Amino acid sequence: MTTEQPGQQDQNTNVRQLQQLPGGPLEDSPAPAKSTTAAAVVEQLHRVKDVVGEWLADRGEDLRRAVKGGWKETDDWIKATLGGLGLLVVAGVGGTLLVGLIKGVVALASLISHVHVDTGARSHTGLLATITEPVRRYLASHTRGLAVGSATAYAAWQLAVLATGFLSWATTSFGARFAWGVVGAGTAWMVWSGAPATGREVATGLTALAWGLLSIVALRGFRIRGL
């Protein structure tokens, strides 16, 4: 049996007292909770997976309901998506057709620009030339320095006349009819400015007469309230 010296007994007593103190220097510190953090991340991923799966299941149910119930049972997000795709298709096809039409009109205008038009009194094209020639001269004198040439501007004017007249006749909408009137007013102004000073009144009057006759067709069904 070993006996402890008085000094050794005091040292052992001090060590035991320090171990009994909370947070003492000899107390073992807890290990980092790495496993707890990993479990929380896995749980969060499972929650996200459940939410995404539920959302996809709801969208699938919307599609099945649209197929079975028809357009009335279709949700708004499906209608909006189909409408957007339809607008893109219409815009693409319409843009392609418009570009082709513009190229055709430009080519036609280029061809016409090399053809001599007799503006004499005995010519059957005199009435038409009385309107178109002042427009051509006005555009030629006011497109200098611009990126667009006079032939292209003349073709654009012809396209505007045809397009607004057709749309006004086909749709009978206010916008198309307003555009038709704006093109007519612009045409009258160009004729007045481009015609010779001695005959601008006659040229402008013939333009108004021709535009009025064309408006009978373009403004079909037009009614003024109260009349």
CSV table of C-alpha atoms in Angstrom, one decimal:
chain,number,residue,atom,x,y,z
A,1,MET,CA,0.0,0.0,0.0
A,2,THR,CA,1.4,3.4,-1.1
A,3,THR,CA,1.1,6.4,1.0
A,4,GLU,CA,0.8,9.9,-0.5
A,5,GLN,CA,3.0,12.7,0.7
A,6,PRO,CA,1.3,15.8,2.0
A,7,GLY,CA,2.3,17.8,-1.0
A,8,GLN,CA,1.0,15.2,-3.5
A,9,GLN,CA,-2.3,15.0,-1.7
A,10,ASP,CA,-2.8,18.8,-2.0
A,11,GLN,CA,-2.0,18.6,-5.8
A,12,ASN,CA,-4.5,15.8,-6.4
A,13,THR,CA,-7.1,17.7,-4.4
A,14,ASN,CA,-6.6,20.8,-6.6
A,15,VAL,CA,-6.9,18.8,-9.8
A,16,ARG,CA,-10.1,17.2,-8.7
A,17,GLN,CA,-11.6,20.6,-7.8
A,18,LEU,CA,-10.6,22.0,-11.2
A,19,GLN,CA,-12.3,19.1,-13.0
A,20,GLN,CA,-15.5,19.6,-11.0
A,21,LEU,CA,-15.7,23.3,-12.1
A,22,PRO,CA,-17.9,23.9,-15.2
A,23,GLY,CA,-15.8,24.7,-18.2
A,24,GLY,CA,-12.6,24.0,-16.3
A,25,PRO,CA,-9.3,23.7,-18.1
A,26,LEU,CA,-9.3,20.0,-17.9
A,27,GLU,CA,-12.9,19.5,-19.0
A,28,ASP,CA,-13.3,17.9,-22.5
A,29,SER,CA,-14.8,20.3,-25.1
A,30,PRO,CA,-17.6,19.0,-27.3
A,31,ALA,CA,-16.9,18.0,-30.9
A,32,PRO,CA,-18.3,20.1,-33.7
A,33,ALA,CA,-21.8,19.0,-34.8
A,34,LYS,CA,-20.9,18.2,-38.4
A,35,SER,CA,-23.4,15.4,-38.6
A,36,THR,CA,-26.2,17.8,-37.5
A,37,THR,CA,-25.4,20.3,-40.3
A,38,ALA,CA,-25.3,17.6,-43.0
A,39,ALA,CA,-28.6,16.3,-41.9
A,40,ALA,CA,-30.2,19.8,-42.0
A,41,VAL,CA,-28.9,20.3,-45.6
A,42,VAL,CA,-30.3,16.9,-46.7
A,43,GLU,CA,-33.6,17.7,-45.1
A,44,GLN,CA,-33.7,21.1,-46.9
A,45,LEU,CA,-33.0,19.4,-50.2
A,46,HIS,CA,-35.8,16.9,-49.6
A,47,ARG,CA,-38.2,19.8,-48.9
A,48,VAL,CA,-37.2,21.6,-52.2
A,49,LYS,CA,-37.7,18.3,-54.1
A,50,ASP,CA,-41.1,17.9,-52.6
A,51,VAL,CA,-42.1,21.5,-53.5
A,52,VAL,CA,-40.9,21.2,-57.1
A,53,GLY,CA,-42.5,17.8,-57.5
A,54,GLU,CA,-45.8,19.2,-56.2
A,55,TRP,CA,-45.6,22.2,-58.6
A,56,LEU,CA,-44.9,19.9,-61.6
A,57,ALA,CA,-47.8,17.7,-60.6
A,58,ASP,CA,-50.1,20.7,-60.5
A,59,ARG,CA,-49.0,21.9,-63.9
A,60,GLY,CA,-49.5,18.4,-65.3
A,61,GLU,CA,-53.0,18.4,-63.9
A,62,ASP,CA,-53.7,21.8,-65.5
A,63,LEU,CA,-52.6,20.4,-68.9
A,64,ARG,CA,-54.8,17.3,-68.5
A,65,ARG,CA,-57.8,19.4,-67.5
A,66,ALA,CA,-57.2,21.6,-70.5
A,67,VAL,CA,-57.2,18.6,-72.9
A,68,LYS,CA,-60.3,17.1,-71.4
A,69,GLY,CA,-62.3,20.3,-70.6
A,70,GLY,CA,-61.5,22.4,-73.6
A,71,TRP,CA,-60.7,26.0,-73.9
A,72,LYS,CA,-63.1,27.1,-71.1
A,73,GLU,CA,-61.4,24.8,-68.6
A,74,THR,CA,-57.9,25.9,-69.6
A,75,ASP,CA,-56.0,27.9,-67.0
A,76,ASP,CA,-54.9,31.4,-67.7
A,77,TRP,CA,-51.2,30.6,-67.8
A,78,ILE,CA,-51.8,28.1,-70.7
A,79,LYS,CA,-53.9,30.6,-72.6
A,80,ALA,CA,-51.2,33.3,-72.1
A,81,THR,CA,-48.5,30.9,-73.3
A,82,LEU,CA,-50.4,29.8,-76.4
A,83,GLY,CA,-51.4,33.4,-77.2
A,84,GLY,CA,-47.7,34.6,-76.9
A,85,LEU,CA,-46.6,31.8,-79.2
A,86,GLY,CA,-49.4,32.6,-81.7
A,87,LEU,CA,-48.3,36.3,-81.7
A,88,LEU,CA,-44.7,35.3,-82.4
A,89,VAL,CA,-45.8,33.1,-85.3
A,90,VAL,CA,-48.1,35.8,-86.8
A,91,ALA,CA,-45.4,38.4,-86.3
A,92,GLY,CA,-42.8,36.2,-88.0
A,93,VAL,CA,-45.0,35.3,-91.0
A,94,GLY,CA,-46.4,38.8,-91.3
A,95,GLY,CA,-42.9,40.3,-91.2
A,96,THR,CA,-41.7,38.0,-93.9
A,97,LEU,CA,-44.6,38.8,-96.1
A,98,LEU,CA,-44.2,42.5,-95.5
A,99,VAL,CA,-40.6,42.4,-96.4
A,100,GLY,CA,-41.3,40.5,-99.6
A,101,LEU,CA,-44.1,43.0,-100.4
A,102,ILE,CA,-41.8,46.0,-99.8
A,103,LYS,CA,-39.1,44.4,-102.0
A,104,GLY,CA,-41.7,43.8,-104.8
A,105,VAL,CA,-42.9,47.4,-104.6
A,106,VAL,CA,-39.4,48.8,-104.6
A,107,ALA,CA,-38.5,46.7,-107.6
A,108,LEU,CA,-41.7,47.8,-109.4
A,109,ALA,CA,-41.0,51.4,-108.5
A,110,SER,CA,-37.4,51.0,-109.9
A,111,LEU,CA,-38.9,49.6,-113.1
A,112,ILE,CA,-41.4,52.4,-113.4
A,113,SER,CA,-38.8,55.1,-112.7
A,114,HIS,CA,-37.1,54.1,-116.0
A,115,VAL,CA,-40.3,54.3,-118.0
A,116,HIS,CA,-41.2,57.6,-119.6
A,117,VAL,CA,-44.7,58.8,-118.8
A,118,ASP,CA,-46.3,61.2,-121.3
A,119,THR,CA,-48.0,63.9,-119.3
A,120,GLY,CA,-49.5,65.6,-122.4
A,121,ALA,CA,-53.1,66.5,-122.6
A,122,ARG,CA,-53.8,63.8,-125.1
A,123,SER,CA,-52.3,61.0,-123.0
A,124,HIS,CA,-54.7,58.7,-121.1
A,125,THR,CA,-52.2,58.7,-118.2
A,126,GLY,CA,-52.3,62.4,-117.8
A,127,LEU,CA,-54.7,62.4,-114.9
A,128,LEU,CA,-52.7,59.8,-113.0
A,129,ALA,CA,-49.4,61.6,-113.8
A,130,THR,CA,-50.9,64.9,-112.5
A,131,ILE,CA,-51.0,63.3,-109.1
A,132,THR,CA,-48.0,60.9,-109.1
A,133,GLU,CA,-45.5,63.2,-110.8
A,134,PRO,CA,-45.8,66.0,-108.1
A,135,VAL,CA,-45.4,63.4,-105.4
A,136,ARG,CA,-42.3,62.0,-107.1
A,137,ARG,CA,-40.8,65.5,-107.5
A,138,TYR,CA,-41.6,66.4,-103.9
A,139,LEU,CA,-39.9,63.2,-102.6
A,140,ALA,CA,-36.9,63.7,-104.9
A,141,SER,CA,-36.3,67.2,-103.6
A,142,HIS,CA,-36.9,66.3,-99.9
A,143,THR,CA,-34.9,63.1,-99.6
A,144,ARG,CA,-31.5,64.6,-100.5
A,145,GLY,CA,-29.1,63.9,-97.7
A,146,LEU,CA,-31.2,61.2,-96.2
A,147,ALA,CA,-30.4,57.5,-96.0
A,148,VAL,CA,-33.5,56.6,-98.0
A,149,GLY,CA,-33.5,57.4,-101.7
A,150,SER,CA,-36.4,59.0,-103.6
A,151,ALA,CA,-37.3,55.7,-105.4
A,152,THR,CA,-37.6,53.9,-102.1
A,153,ALA,CA,-39.6,56.7,-100.6
A,154,TYR,CA,-41.9,56.7,-103.6
A,155,ALA,CA,-42.4,52.9,-103.3
A,156,ALA,CA,-43.1,53.4,-99.5
A,157,TRP,CA,-45.8,56.0,-100.4
A,158,GLN,CA,-47.4,53.6,-102.9
A,159,LEU,CA,-47.3,50.8,-100.3
A,160,ALA,CA,-48.9,53.1,-97.7
A,161,VAL,CA,-51.7,53.9,-100.1
A,162,LEU,CA,-52.4,50.3,-100.9
A,163,ALA,CA,-52.0,49.0,-97.4
A,164,THR,CA,-54.1,51.6,-95.6
A,165,GLY,CA,-56.8,51.4,-98.3
A,166,PHE,CA,-57.0,47.6,-98.1
A,167,LEU,CA,-56.9,47.5,-94.3
A,168,SER,CA,-59.6,50.2,-94.1
A,169,TRP,CA,-61.8,48.2,-96.5
A,170,ALA,CA,-61.1,44.8,-95.0
A,171,THR,CA,-61.2,45.6,-91.2
A,172,THR,CA,-63.4,48.7,-91.1
A,173,SER,CA,-61.5,49.6,-88.0
A,174,PHE,CA,-61.0,53.2,-86.7
A,175,GLY,CA,-57.2,52.8,-86.8
A,176,ALA,CA,-57.1,51.7,-90.5
A,177,ARG,CA,-59.5,54.5,-91.5
A,178,PHE,CA,-57.6,57.1,-89.6
A,179,ALA,CA,-54.4,55.9,-91.3
A,180,TRP,CA,-56.1,56.1,-94.7
A,181,GLY,CA,-57.1,59.7,-94.0
A,182,VAL,CA,-53.5,60.6,-92.9
A,183,VAL,CA,-52.1,59.2,-96.0
A,184,GLY,CA,-54.6,61.1,-98.1
A,185,ALA,CA,-53.8,64.4,-96.4
A,186,GLY,CA,-50.1,63.7,-96.8
A,187,THR,CA,-50.6,63.0,-100.5
A,188,ALA,CA,-52.5,66.2,-101.0
A,189,TRP,CA,-49.8,68.2,-99.4
A,190,MET,CA,-47.1,66.5,-101.5
A,191,VAL,CA,-49.1,67.2,-104.7
A,192,TRP,CA,-49.6,70.9,-103.7
A,193,SER,CA,-45.9,71.3,-102.9
A,194,GLY,CA,-44.5,69.3,-105.9
A,195,ALA,CA,-46.9,70.6,-108.6
A,196,PRO,CA,-46.0,73.7,-110.7
A,197,ALA,CA,-47.1,77.0,-109.2
A,198,THR,CA,-49.5,77.6,-112.2
A,199,GLY,CA,-51.3,74.3,-111.8
A,200,ARG,CA,-51.1,73.3,-108.1
A,201,GLU,CA,-54.7,74.1,-107.4
A,202,VAL,CA,-55.9,71.8,-110.2
A,203,ALA,CA,-53.5,69.1,-109.3
A,204,THR,CA,-54.6,69.2,-105.6
A,205,GLY,CA,-58.2,69.3,-106.6
A,206,LEU,CA,-57.8,66.2,-108.8
A,207,THR,CA,-56.0,64.5,-105.9
A,208,ALA,CA,-58.9,65.2,-103.5
A,209,LEU,CA,-61.4,64.0,-106.2
A,210,ALA,CA,-59.5,60.8,-106.7
A,211,TRP,CA,-59.1,60.2,-103.0
A,212,GLY,CA,-62.8,60.8,-102.4
A,213,LEU,CA,-63.7,58.2,-105.0
A,214,LEU,CA,-61.3,55.7,-103.6
A,215,SER,CA,-62.7,56.4,-100.1
A,216,ILE,CA,-66.1,55.2,-101.2
A,217,VAL,CA,-64.6,51.7,-101.3
A,218,ALA,CA,-62.1,52.1,-98.5
A,219,LEU,CA,-64.6,53.5,-96.0
A,220,ARG,CA,-67.4,51.1,-96.7
A,221,GLY,CA,-69.9,51.0,-94.0
A,222,PHE,CA,-68.7,54.2,-92.4
A,223,ARG,CA,-71.4,56.0,-90.4
A,224,ILE,CA,-71.4,59.2,-88.5
A,225,ARG,CA,-73.3,59.1,-85.3
A,226,GLY,CA,-76.6,61.1,-85.4
A,227,LEU,CA,-76.9,60.9,-89.2
